[in-house]
Amino acid sequence: MAERRKIINDPVYGFITIDHPLVFKVIGHPCYQRLRRIQQMAFAHLVYPGAVHSRLHHSLGAYHLMCNALQELKSKGVSITAEEELAAKIAILLHDIGHGPFSHALEHTLIEGVHHESISLQIMQVLNKENDGALDTAIQIFSNTYEKPFLHQLVSGQLDVDRMDYLTRDSFFTGVSEGVIGYDRIIKMLTVRDGELLVEEKGIFSIEKFLVARRLMYWQVYLHKTVLGAEKMLVNIIRRAKHLLQSGSNLPIPSPVLELFLNQQTPLPLAGDRLDAFCQLDDYDLMAAVKTWSRHPDKVLSTLCRMLINRKLLKVKLQAEPMEPAKVAAIRQNLLQQSGFSEAELDYFVFSGETSNTTYDPKEERIRILFKNGTVRDISEVDNALIQHNLSRPIKKYYFCYLDPGSAT
């Protein structure tokens, strides 16, 4: 095969180079191209209008950072063969290929009990078969079964290129400067000892900034109360649609692949034709259905759909303690009198839950620092109050969503 080279102009990093035939084949595959039609940040654009970038943008960005990281490690004498380098690049290109419509918002809703990472692995195995085993090493790296653990750490860990890109990219497209990180310096500080990915001592402050930026982005963007409320509304739309189908109601579904998953009454293995159908499912299928259902005679479904389309969202309170039961009861009683919904139907419009964020969990994949004297310590054990006392503790918040009667009209 003749040598090919393509330059992609990325708004975040500038030029990204694609220069291997197998990478071209992976990027050109319909399963990968589907990522163009899945938004990276689901409904964050309802708060930050610029946040309309796709999973494909993120995938290519993470690929670019992986290229830089591998080049940096090789320059420091780390043994990485050409096969391993290619495999690591393909592993990061495909790390999110198992995401369904609206990414995390509908995980475990359309397909119950299946995490997107396991779907990514299944799709990688299909691509591997189509390419006569050329993705064997990439699958091992992705699955953390390869003999060099640092390659998996670059793909999936607490300091992986996945997180480096989504923080950088999401802060760029939202305009939230608190998410900006020094990804280039972090990559320059990476090193390897005994197969493990480490950070040189000079990079401690860049890691601190990375961890702080991640925490701020979660509360300011990813778990913003308006974004959270919109995502929960979409979940309830799917719940209501499934309820109507199971009760025998007539529900037009403009997408055959969406119809397949909505009619699923019990969890089934995602394989064969069902995996093929999943690889055709994207945000467009969901939004076409939401627009169609906004005129459905079922008042619950049509109201939720119209509200989401017109950005007349549920009111959301996000606080440190659960909402007082007396206040919840009063809101429900008021809505019962004004909205015309029954007690059971109000569950779609008045509900609560909890969400949490742990910026750095020492029990998971650790960030380890290599000091100049040759010792290695976890960053949480470094004599640094910021990491020890703030970032290793999970923060939990409680949300309460409820309908403003004026929004339902």
mmCIF file of C-alpha atoms in Angstrom:
data_model
loop_
_atom_site.group_PDB
_atom_site.id
_atom_site.type_symbol
_atom_site.label_atom_id
_atom_site.label_comp_id
_atom_site.label_asym_id
_atom_site.label_seq_id
_atom_site.Cartn_x
_atom_site.Cartn_y
_atom_site.Cartn_z
ATOM 1 C CA MET A 1 0.000 0.000 0.000
ATOM 2 C CA ALA A 2 1.356 3.412 -0.994
ATOM 3 C CA GLU A 3 2.356 5.669 1.872
ATOM 4 C CA ARG A 4 -0.287 8.250 2.735
ATOM 5 C CA ARG A 5 -0.164 11.264 4.982
ATOM 6 C CA LYS A 6 -3.039 13.511 5.994
ATOM 7 C CA ILE A 7 -3.024 16.684 8.033
ATOM 8 C CA ILE A 8 -6.127 17.532 10.092
ATOM 9 C CA ASN A 9 -6.506 21.121 11.248
ATOM 10 C CA ASP A 10 -7.746 20.966 14.834
ATOM 11 C CA PRO A 11 -8.953 24.193 16.516
ATOM 12 C CA VAL A 12 -7.298 23.231 19.810
ATOM 13 C CA TYR A 13 -3.869 21.848 18.844
ATOM 14 C CA GLY A 14 -3.375 22.969 15.275
ATOM 15 C CA PHE A 15 -2.256 20.286 12.842
ATOM 16 C CA ILE A 16 -2.741 16.579 13.650
ATOM 17 C CA THR A 17 -0.894 14.116 11.407
ATOM 18 C CA ILE A 18 -2.334 10.780 10.241
ATOM 19 C CA ASP A 19 0.377 8.736 8.552
ATOM 20 C CA HIS A 20 -0.278 4.991 8.857
ATOM 21 C CA PRO A 21 -2.528 2.841 6.624
ATOM 22 C CA LEU A 22 -4.146 1.036 9.570
ATOM 23 C CA VAL A 23 -4.970 4.335 11.286
ATOM 24 C CA PHE A 24 -6.568 5.495 8.028
ATOM 25 C CA LYS A 25 -8.692 2.343 7.918
ATOM 26 C CA VAL A 26 -9.813 2.741 11.518
ATOM 27 C CA ILE A 27 -10.734 6.408 11.098
ATOM 28 C CA GLY A 28 -12.582 5.688 7.841
ATOM 29 C CA HIS A 29 -14.672 2.870 9.330
ATOM 30 C CA PRO A 30 -18.426 3.616 9.699
ATOM 31 C CA CYS A 31 -18.276 2.713 13.406
ATOM 32 C CA TYR A 32 -15.687 5.437 13.923
ATOM 33 C CA GLN A 33 -17.358 7.989 11.669
ATOM 34 C CA ARG A 34 -20.504 7.601 13.810
ATOM 35 C CA LEU A 35 -18.650 9.553 16.502
ATOM 36 C CA ARG A 36 -19.190 12.681 14.379
ATOM 37 C CA ARG A 37 -22.882 12.368 15.251
ATOM 38 C CA ILE A 38 -22.469 12.029 19.018
ATOM 39 C CA GLN A 39 -21.901 15.186 21.002
ATOM 40 C CA GLN A 40 -19.014 15.094 23.439
ATOM 41 C CA MET A 41 -20.841 17.020 26.156
ATOM 42 C CA ALA A 42 -24.485 16.011 25.655
ATOM 43 C CA PHE A 43 -26.616 18.990 26.763
ATOM 44 C CA ALA A 44 -23.832 21.285 27.966
ATOM 45 C CA HIS A 45 -24.561 23.499 24.936
ATOM 46 C CA LEU A 46 -27.810 24.533 26.653
ATOM 47 C CA VAL A 47 -25.611 26.442 29.123
ATOM 48 C CA TYR A 48 -22.446 26.973 27.058
ATOM 49 C CA PRO A 49 -23.564 27.456 23.426
ATOM 50 C CA GLY A 50 -20.110 26.707 22.015
ATOM 51 C CA ALA A 51 -20.014 23.191 23.478
ATOM 52 C CA VAL A 52 -21.152 21.423 20.319
ATOM 53 C CA HIS A 53 -17.999 19.438 19.562
ATOM 54 C CA SER A 54 -18.272 15.710 18.901
ATOM 55 C CA ARG A 55 -16.766 12.500 20.210
ATOM 56 C CA LEU A 56 -14.743 12.369 16.982
ATOM 57 C CA HIS A 57 -13.103 15.703 17.819
ATOM 58 C CA HIS A 58 -12.140 14.370 21.242
ATOM 59 C CA SER A 59 -10.881 11.071 19.843
ATOM 60 C CA LEU A 60 -8.573 12.783 17.359
ATOM 61 C CA GLY A 61 -7.336 15.151 20.061
ATOM 62 C CA ALA A 62 -6.518 12.289 22.418
ATOM 63 C CA TYR A 63 -4.734 10.555 19.510
ATOM 64 C CA HIS A 64 -2.614 13.680 18.998
ATOM 65 C CA LEU A 65 -1.636 13.819 22.674
ATOM 66 C CA MET A 66 -0.838 10.094 22.610
ATOM 67 C CA CYS A 67 1.527 10.700 19.662
ATOM 68 C CA ASN A 68 3.265 13.460 21.642
ATOM 69 C CA ALA A 69 3.499 11.373 24.815
ATOM 70 C CA LEU A 70 4.979 8.356 23.033
ATOM 71 C CA GLN A 71 7.508 10.556 21.257
ATOM 72 C CA GLU A 72 8.512 12.151 24.572
ATOM 73 C CA LEU A 73 8.963 8.798 26.298
ATOM 74 C CA LYS A 74 11.030 7.426 23.411
ATOM 75 C CA SER A 75 13.266 10.502 23.581
ATOM 76 C CA LYS A 76 13.972 9.591 27.225
ATOM 77 C CA GLY A 77 15.095 6.096 26.251
ATOM 78 C CA VAL A 78 11.856 4.224 27.032
ATOM 79 C CA SER A 79 11.648 1.118 24.850
ATOM 80 C CA ILE A 80 8.575 1.385 22.614
ATOM 81 C CA THR A 81 8.519 -0.616 19.387
ATOM 82 C CA ALA A 82 6.836 0.603 16.204
ATOM 83 C CA GLU A 83 4.124 -2.040 16.718
ATOM 84 C CA GLU A 84 3.469 -0.870 20.281
ATOM 85 C CA GLU A 85 3.374 2.761 19.206
ATOM 86 C CA LEU A 86 0.792 2.032 16.515
ATOM 87 C CA ALA A 87 -1.257 -0.125 18.897
ATOM 88 C CA ALA A 88 -1.350 2.580 21.574
ATOM 89 C CA LYS A 89 -2.494 5.142 19.005
ATOM 90 C CA ILE A 90 -5.294 2.866 17.806
ATOM 91 C CA ALA A 91 -6.323 2.036 21.381
ATOM 92 C CA ILE A 92 -6.827 5.726 22.186
ATOM 93 C CA LEU A 93 -8.569 6.392 18.872
ATOM 94 C CA LEU A 94 -11.129 3.705 19.747
ATOM 95 C CA HIS A 95 -11.381 4.193 23.503
ATOM 96 C CA ASP A 96 -14.778 5.929 23.246
ATOM 97 C CA ILE A 97 -16.181 4.132 20.215
ATOM 98 C CA GLY A 98 -18.707 2.342 22.454
ATOM 99 C CA HIS A 99 -20.481 5.529 23.525
ATOM 100 C CA GLY A 100 -24.169 5.662 22.679
ATOM 101 C CA PRO A 101 -26.290 8.732 21.881
ATOM 102 C CA PHE A 102 -25.606 11.716 24.139
ATOM 103 C CA SER A 103 -22.643 9.891 25.676
ATOM 104 C CA HIS A 104 -22.913 9.459 29.458
ATOM 105 C CA ALA A 105 -26.414 10.951 29.674
ATOM 106 C CA LEU A 106 -28.123 7.759 28.454
ATOM 107 C CA GLU A 107 -25.625 5.171 29.641
ATOM 108 C CA HIS A 108 -27.529 2.232 31.192
ATOM 109 C CA THR A 109 -30.846 3.705 29.955
ATOM 110 C CA LEU A 110 -31.065 2.605 26.323
ATOM 111 C CA ILE A 111 -28.989 -0.504 27.009
ATOM 112 C CA GLU A 112 -29.253 -1.616 30.588
ATOM 113 C CA GLY A 113 -26.311 -2.977 32.521
ATOM 114 C CA VAL A 114 -23.673 -2.433 29.805
ATOM 115 C CA HIS A 115 -20.879 0.114 30.222
ATOM 116 C CA HIS A 116 -19.595 1.970 27.161
ATOM 117 C CA GLU A 117 -16.065 0.632 27.720
ATOM 118 C CA SER A 118 -17.242 -2.967 27.305
ATOM 119 C CA ILE A 119 -19.017 -1.954 24.083
ATOM 120 C CA SER A 120 -15.814 -0.268 22.901
ATOM 121 C CA LEU A 121 -13.975 -3.541 23.457
ATOM 122 C CA GLN A 122 -16.590 -5.495 21.489
ATOM 123 C CA ILE A 123 -16.368 -3.098 18.556
ATOM 124 C CA MET A 124 -12.562 -3.257 18.654
ATOM 125 C CA GLN A 125 -12.797 -7.042 18.448
ATOM 126 C CA VAL A 126 -15.034 -6.763 15.381
ATOM 127 C CA LEU A 127 -12.579 -4.370 13.725
ATOM 128 C CA ASN A 128 -9.733 -6.704 14.663
ATOM 129 C CA LYS A 129 -11.439 -9.583 12.890
ATOM 130 C CA GLU A 130 -12.024 -7.439 9.801
ATOM 131 C CA ASN A 131 -8.311 -6.561 9.763
ATOM 132 C CA ASP A 132 -6.965 -10.096 10.278
ATOM 133 C CA GLY A 133 -5.779 -9.585 13.852
ATOM 134 C CA ALA A 134 -3.992 -6.282 13.268
ATOM 135 C CA LEU A 135 -5.586 -4.829 16.415
ATOM 136 C CA ASP A 136 -4.465 -7.624 18.770
ATOM 137 C CA THR A 137 -1.909 -5.482 20.607
ATOM 138 C CA ALA A 138 -4.235 -2.473 20.723
ATOM 139 C CA ILE A 139 -6.895 -4.621 22.405
ATOM 140 C CA GLN A 140 -4.362 -5.895 24.939
ATOM 141 C CA ILE A 141 -3.296 -2.326 25.752
ATOM 142 C CA PHE A 142 -6.918 -1.184 26.053
ATOM 143 C CA SER A 143 -7.748 -4.167 28.295
ATOM 144 C CA ASN A 144 -4.606 -3.725 30.446
ATOM 145 C CA THR A 145 -3.325 -7.197 29.628
ATOM 146 C CA TYR A 146 -0.230 -6.068 27.731
ATOM 147 C CA GLU A 147 3.204 -6.579 29.276
ATOM 148 C CA LYS A 148 3.952 -2.823 29.447
ATOM 149 C CA PRO A 149 1.362 -1.308 31.840
ATOM 150 C CA PHE A 150 2.390 2.289 31.115
ATOM 151 C CA LEU A 151 0.803 2.022 27.653
ATOM 152 C CA HIS A 152 -2.581 1.282 29.242
ATOM 153 C CA GLN A 153 -2.031 4.071 31.762
ATOM 154 C CA LEU A 154 -1.711 6.505 28.873
ATOM 155 C CA VAL A 155 -5.087 5.297 27.556
ATOM 156 C CA SER A 156 -6.969 4.916 30.826
ATOM 157 C CA GLY A 157 -5.788 6.211 34.175
ATOM 158 C CA GLN A 158 -6.007 9.243 36.418
ATOM 159 C CA LEU A 159 -3.451 11.038 34.257
ATOM 160 C CA ASP A 160 -4.237 9.683 30.793
ATOM 161 C CA VAL A 161 -4.324 11.523 27.478
ATOM 162 C CA ASP A 162 -8.091 11.004 27.409
ATOM 163 C CA ARG A 163 -8.538 13.310 30.417
ATOM 164 C CA MET A 164 -5.881 15.707 29.186
ATOM 165 C CA ASP A 165 -7.771 16.194 25.946
ATOM 166 C CA TYR A 166 -11.309 16.434 27.269
ATOM 167 C CA LEU A 167 -10.325 19.011 29.887
ATOM 168 C CA THR A 168 -8.417 21.058 27.327
ATOM 169 C CA ARG A 169 -11.052 20.685 24.597
ATOM 170 C CA ASP A 170 -14.109 21.148 26.789
ATOM 171 C CA SER A 171 -12.680 24.273 28.410
ATOM 172 C CA PHE A 172 -11.876 25.617 24.928
ATOM 173 C CA PHE A 173 -15.382 25.073 23.528
ATOM 174 C CA THR A 174 -17.239 26.167 26.663
ATOM 175 C CA GLY A 175 -14.998 29.157 27.308
ATOM 176 C CA VAL A 176 -14.541 28.045 30.922
ATOM 177 C CA SER A 177 -10.951 29.064 31.605
ATOM 178 C CA GLU A 178 -10.883 27.218 34.948
ATOM 179 C CA GLY A 179 -10.506 23.988 32.962
ATOM 180 C CA VAL A 180 -7.312 24.997 31.178
ATOM 181 C CA ILE A 181 -4.413 22.660 32.011
ATOM 182 C CA GLY A 182 -0.732 22.563 31.083
ATOM 183 C CA TYR A 183 -1.074 19.358 29.052
ATOM 184 C CA ASP A 184 2.147 20.044 27.140
ATOM 185 C CA ARG A 185 4.201 20.393 30.337
ATOM 186 C CA ILE A 186 2.572 17.318 31.880
ATOM 187 C CA ILE A 187 3.555 15.279 28.823
ATOM 188 C CA LYS A 188 7.113 16.639 29.026
ATOM 189 C CA MET A 189 7.297 15.463 32.662
ATOM 190 C CA LEU A 190 6.177 11.866 31.960
ATOM 191 C CA THR A 191 8.659 9.038 32.404
ATOM 192 C CA VAL A 192 8.631 5.259 32.938
ATOM 193 C CA ARG A 193 10.227 3.046 35.559
ATOM 194 C CA ASP A 194 9.706 -0.722 35.827
ATOM 195 C CA GLY A 195 6.905 -0.507 33.271
ATOM 196 C CA GLU A 196 4.941 2.071 35.278
ATOM 197 C CA LEU A 197 4.079 5.585 34.141
ATOM 198 C CA LEU A 198 5.531 8.221 36.474
ATOM 199 C CA VAL A 199 5.743 12.007 36.621
ATOM 200 C CA GLU A 200 9.042 13.745 37.263
ATOM 201 C CA GLU A 201 9.202 15.850 40.432
ATOM 202 C CA LYS A 202 9.309 19.079 38.404
ATOM 203 C CA GLY A 203 5.767 18.329 37.204
ATOM 204 C CA ILE A 204 4.051 18.306 40.620
ATOM 205 C CA PHE A 205 2.535 21.782 40.266
ATOM 206 C CA SER A 206 1.233 20.969 36.775
ATOM 207 C CA ILE A 207 -0.447 17.862 38.201
ATOM 208 C CA GLU A 208 -1.994 19.966 40.966
ATOM 209 C CA LYS A 209 -3.392 22.332 38.351
ATOM 210 C CA PHE A 210 -4.708 19.364 36.371
ATOM 211 C CA LEU A 211 -6.540 17.942 39.396
ATOM 212 C CA VAL A 212 -7.978 21.297 40.448
ATOM 213 C CA ALA A 213 -9.108 22.027 36.873
ATOM 214 C CA ARG A 214 -10.855 18.671 36.671
ATOM 215 C CA ARG A 215 -12.768 19.293 39.901
ATOM 216 C CA LEU A 216 -13.808 22.779 38.782
ATOM 217 C CA MET A 217 -14.937 21.539 35.373
ATOM 218 C CA TYR A 218 -17.117 18.863 36.951
ATOM 219 C CA TRP A 219 -19.045 21.257 39.159
ATOM 220 C CA GLN A 220 -19.064 24.204 36.780
ATOM 221 C CA VAL A 221 -19.743 22.319 33.518
ATOM 222 C CA TYR A 222 -20.301 18.547 33.559
ATOM 223 C CA LEU A 223 -22.540 18.573 36.641
ATOM 224 C CA HIS A 224 -23.955 22.067 36.169
ATOM 225 C CA LYS A 225 -27.505 21.969 37.471
ATOM 226 C CA THR A 226 -29.066 22.951 34.137
ATOM 227 C CA VAL A 227 -27.060 20.335 32.240
ATOM 228 C CA LEU A 228 -27.949 17.741 34.875
ATOM 229 C CA GLY A 229 -31.644 18.619 34.643
ATOM 230 C CA ALA A 230 -31.719 18.365 30.836
ATOM 231 C CA GLU A 231 -29.988 14.981 30.899
ATOM 232 C CA LYS A 232 -32.454 13.657 33.485
ATOM 233 C CA MET A 233 -35.322 14.889 31.312
ATOM 234 C CA LEU A 234 -33.978 12.896 28.350
ATOM 235 C CA VAL A 235 -33.703 9.822 30.579
ATOM 236 C CA ASN A 236 -37.349 10.283 31.603
ATOM 237 C CA ILE A 237 -38.381 10.678 27.967
ATOM 238 C CA ILE A 238 -36.856 7.292 27.200
ATOM 239 C CA ARG A 239 -38.452 5.793 30.323
ATOM 240 C CA ARG A 240 -41.868 7.087 29.282
ATOM 241 C CA ALA A 241 -41.455 5.882 25.701
ATOM 242 C CA LYS A 242 -40.576 2.383 26.915
ATOM 243 C CA HIS A 243 -43.557 2.436 29.294
ATOM 244 C CA LEU A 244 -45.940 3.357 26.479
ATOM 245 C CA LEU A 245 -44.565 0.656 24.199
ATOM 246 C CA GLN A 246 -44.832 -1.996 26.892
ATOM 247 C CA SER A 247 -48.436 -0.973 27.640
ATOM 248 C CA GLY A 248 -49.379 -1.387 23.969
ATOM 249 C CA SER A 249 -49.744 2.287 23.094
ATOM 250 C CA ASN A 250 -49.095 3.458 19.563
ATOM 251 C CA LEU A 251 -45.749 5.244 19.512
ATOM 252 C CA PRO A 252 -44.228 6.310 16.176
ATOM 253 C CA ILE A 253 -40.462 5.807 16.168
ATOM 254 C CA PRO A 254 -38.742 7.451 13.175
ATOM 255 C CA SER A 255 -35.557 5.374 13.562
ATOM 256 C CA PRO A 256 -35.601 1.561 13.125
ATOM 257 C CA VAL A 257 -32.430 1.135 15.184
ATOM 258 C CA LEU A 258 -33.862 3.200 18.031
ATOM 259 C CA GLU A 259 -37.058 1.155 17.840
ATOM 260 C CA LEU A 260 -35.044 -2.025 18.355
ATOM 261 C CA PHE A 261 -33.626 -0.815 21.672
ATOM 262 C CA LEU A 262 -36.800 0.837 22.923
ATOM 263 C CA ASN A 263 -38.744 -2.392 22.417
ATOM 264 C CA GLN A 264 -36.207 -4.387 24.415
ATOM 265 C CA GLN A 265 -38.042 -5.419 27.587
ATOM 266 C CA THR A 266 -35.229 -7.397 29.220
ATOM 267 C CA PRO A 267 -31.461 -6.874 28.957
ATOM 268 C CA LEU A 268 -29.990 -8.897 26.106
ATOM 269 C CA PRO A 269 -26.377 -9.487 25.039
ATOM 270 C CA LEU A 270 -25.127 -6.764 22.730
ATOM 271 C CA ALA A 271 -23.712 -8.888 19.929
ATOM 272 C CA GLY A 272 -24.181 -9.726 16.260
ATOM 273 C CA ASP A 273 -27.033 -7.813 14.631
ATOM 274 C CA ARG A 274 -27.726 -5.873 17.843
ATOM 275 C CA LEU A 275 -24.129 -4.632 17.943
ATOM 276 C CA ASP A 276 -24.426 -3.640 14.270
ATOM 277 C CA ALA A 277 -27.626 -1.748 15.101
ATOM 278 C CA PHE A 278 -25.936 0.004 18.019
ATOM 279 C CA CYS A 279 -23.177 1.182 15.680
ATOM 280 C CA GLN A 280 -25.833 2.980 13.613
ATOM 281 C CA LEU A 281 -27.408 4.724 16.612
ATOM 282 C CA ASP A 282 -26.535 8.364 17.279
ATOM 283 C CA ASP A 283 -27.849 11.684 18.618
ATOM 284 C CA TYR A 284 -29.851 12.295 15.450
ATOM 285 C CA ASP A 285 -32.017 9.222 16.070
ATOM 286 C CA LEU A 286 -32.869 10.459 19.555
ATOM 287 C CA MET A 287 -33.610 14.058 18.576
ATOM 288 C CA ALA A 288 -35.757 12.985 15.613
ATOM 289 C CA ALA A 289 -37.790 10.872 18.029
ATOM 290 C CA VAL A 290 -38.037 13.688 20.582
ATOM 291 C CA LYS A 291 -39.334 16.065 17.892
ATOM 292 C CA THR A 292 -41.851 13.476 16.706
ATOM 293 C CA TRP A 293 -43.056 12.717 20.238
ATOM 294 C CA SER A 294 -43.532 16.403 21.068
ATOM 295 C CA ARG A 295 -46.899 16.065 19.271
ATOM 296 C CA HIS A 296 -47.857 12.710 20.814
ATOM 297 C CA PRO A 297 -51.244 12.493 22.586
ATOM 298 C CA ASP A 298 -49.603 11.194 25.776
ATOM 299 C CA LYS A 299 -49.339 14.365 27.829
ATOM 300 C CA VAL A 300 -46.318 13.251 29.874
ATOM 301 C CA LEU A 301 -44.222 12.323 26.842
ATOM 302 C CA SER A 302 -45.200 15.309 24.686
ATOM 303 C CA THR A 303 -44.683 17.775 27.547
ATOM 304 C CA LEU A 304 -41.201 16.488 28.332
ATOM 305 C CA CYS A 305 -40.237 16.553 24.655
ATOM 306 C CA ARG A 306 -41.523 20.073 24.025
ATOM 307 C CA MET A 307 -39.792 21.359 27.129
ATOM 308 C CA LEU A 308 -36.459 19.851 26.080
ATOM 309 C CA ILE A 309 -36.708 21.118 22.496
ATOM 310 C CA ASN A 310 -37.653 24.642 23.580
ATOM 311 C CA ARG A 311 -35.237 24.740 26.548
ATOM 312 C CA LYS A 312 -38.027 25.175 29.061
ATOM 313 C CA LEU A 313 -36.347 22.842 31.491
ATOM 314 C CA LEU A 314 -37.184 21.511 34.908
ATOM 315 C CA LYS A 315 -36.083 23.664 37.813
ATOM 316 C CA VAL A 316 -33.080 22.145 39.598
ATOM 317 C CA LYS A 317 -31.755 22.696 43.081
ATOM 318 C CA LEU A 318 -28.257 21.394 43.807
ATOM 319 C CA GLN A 319 -27.289 21.426 47.463
ATOM 320 C CA ALA A 320 -25.245 19.749 50.176
ATOM 321 C CA GLU A 321 -28.256 18.135 51.904
ATOM 322 C CA PRO A 322 -31.340 16.341 50.524
ATOM 323 C CA MET A 323 -34.454 18.455 50.024
ATOM 324 C CA GLU A 324 -36.690 18.495 53.084
ATOM 325 C CA PRO A 325 -39.604 16.008 52.659
ATOM 326 C CA ALA A 326 -42.156 18.662 53.684
ATOM 327 C CA LYS A 327 -40.997 20.960 50.859
ATOM 328 C CA VAL A 328 -41.100 18.101 48.358
ATOM 329 C CA ALA A 329 -44.640 17.206 49.440
ATOM 330 C CA ALA A 330 -45.741 20.835 49.126
ATOM 331 C CA ILE A 331 -44.331 21.145 45.597
ATOM 332 C CA ARG A 332 -45.980 17.881 44.531
ATOM 333 C CA GLN A 333 -49.327 18.954 45.963
ATOM 334 C CA ASN A 334 -49.155 22.297 44.188
ATOM 335 C CA LEU A 335 -48.318 20.633 40.873
ATOM 336 C CA LEU A 336 -51.052 18.039 41.344
ATOM 337 C CA GLN A 337 -53.574 20.852 41.487
ATOM 338 C CA GLN A 338 -52.141 22.975 38.663
ATOM 339 C CA SER A 339 -50.640 20.582 36.115
ATOM 340 C CA GLY A 340 -53.359 18.017 35.534
ATOM 341 C CA PHE A 341 -50.899 15.140 35.946
ATOM 342 C CA SER A 342 -51.698 12.179 38.185
ATOM 343 C CA GLU A 343 -49.598 11.213 41.222
ATOM 344 C CA ALA A 344 -47.810 8.513 39.198
ATOM 345 C CA GLU A 345 -47.199 10.866 36.264
ATOM 346 C CA LEU A 346 -45.682 13.491 38.557
ATOM 347 C CA ASP A 347 -42.742 11.136 39.143
ATOM 348 C CA TYR A 348 -41.475 12.194 35.694
ATOM 349 C CA PHE A 349 -41.511 15.851 36.737
ATOM 350 C CA VAL A 350 -40.618 15.819 40.425
ATOM 351 C CA PHE A 351 -37.668 13.663 41.491
ATOM 352 C CA SER A 352 -34.392 13.763 43.376
ATOM 353 C CA GLY A 353 -31.054 12.000 43.499
ATOM 354 C CA GLU A 354 -27.411 12.477 44.307
ATOM 355 C CA THR A 355 -24.224 13.013 42.374
ATOM 356 C CA SER A 356 -20.594 13.038 43.447
ATOM 357 C CA ASN A 357 -17.134 13.752 42.173
ATOM 358 C CA THR A 358 -13.794 12.438 43.420
ATOM 359 C CA THR A 359 -10.978 14.331 41.764
ATOM 360 C CA TYR A 360 -8.229 11.991 42.919
ATOM 361 C CA ASP A 361 -8.870 8.589 44.436
ATOM 362 C CA PRO A 362 -5.680 6.881 45.706
ATOM 363 C CA LYS A 363 -7.532 3.535 45.638
ATOM 364 C CA GLU A 364 -7.755 3.699 41.828
ATOM 365 C CA GLU A 365 -5.028 4.118 39.214
ATOM 366 C CA ARG A 366 -2.468 6.283 41.025
ATOM 367 C CA ILE A 367 -0.412 9.278 39.982
ATOM 368 C CA ARG A 368 3.120 8.514 41.130
ATOM 369 C CA ILE A 369 5.927 11.059 41.392
ATOM 370 C CA LEU A 370 9.588 10.265 40.665
ATOM 371 C CA PHE A 371 11.831 12.442 42.838
ATOM 372 C CA LYS A 372 15.343 13.530 41.956
ATOM 373 C CA ASN A 373 16.806 11.218 44.610
ATOM 374 C CA GLY A 374 15.219 8.223 42.863
ATOM 375 C CA THR A 375 12.353 7.628 45.312
ATOM 376 C CA VAL A 376 8.771 7.216 44.099
ATOM 377 C CA ARG A 377 5.711 8.368 46.033
ATOM 378 C CA ASP A 378 2.017 8.700 45.339
ATOM 379 C CA ILE A 379 1.038 12.332 44.829
ATOM 380 C CA SER A 380 -1.342 12.093 47.788
ATOM 381 C CA GLU A 381 1.665 11.260 49.999
ATOM 382 C CA VAL A 382 3.657 14.275 48.895
ATOM 383 C CA ASP A 383 4.047 16.975 51.536
ATOM 384 C CA ASN A 384 1.391 19.113 49.926
ATOM 385 C CA ALA A 385 -1.786 20.144 51.727
ATOM 386 C CA LEU A 386 -3.801 20.752 48.557
ATOM 387 C CA ILE A 387 -3.604 17.163 47.388
ATOM 388 C CA GLN A 388 -3.775 15.496 50.777
ATOM 389 C CA HIS A 389 -6.648 17.351 52.354
ATOM 390 C CA ASN A 390 -8.875 18.458 49.523
ATOM 391 C CA LEU A 391 -8.597 16.491 46.327
ATOM 392 C CA SER A 392 -8.711 12.922 47.642
ATOM 393 C CA ARG A 393 -12.097 13.404 49.336
ATOM 394 C CA PRO A 394 -15.292 12.795 47.342
ATOM 395 C CA ILE A 395 -17.802 15.616 47.298
ATOM 396 C CA LYS A 396 -21.450 14.604 47.181
ATOM 397 C CA LYS A 397 -24.314 16.884 46.215
ATOM 398 C CA TYR A 398 -28.038 16.257 46.143
ATOM 399 C CA TYR A 399 -30.247 17.406 43.291
ATOM 400 C CA PHE A 400 -33.971 18.058 43.287
ATOM 401 C CA CYS A 401 -35.763 18.530 39.960
ATOM 402 C CA TYR A 402 -39.308 19.825 39.672
ATOM 403 C CA LEU A 403 -41.693 21.279 37.116
ATOM 404 C CA ASP A 404 -42.499 24.960 36.936
ATOM 405 C CA PRO A 405 -46.158 24.883 35.783
ATOM 406 C CA GLY A 406 -45.480 27.693 33.349
ATOM 407 C CA SER A 407 -42.835 25.612 31.524
ATOM 408 C CA ALA A 408 -45.277 22.878 30.565
ATOM 409 C CA THR A 409 -47.379 25.050 28.267
#
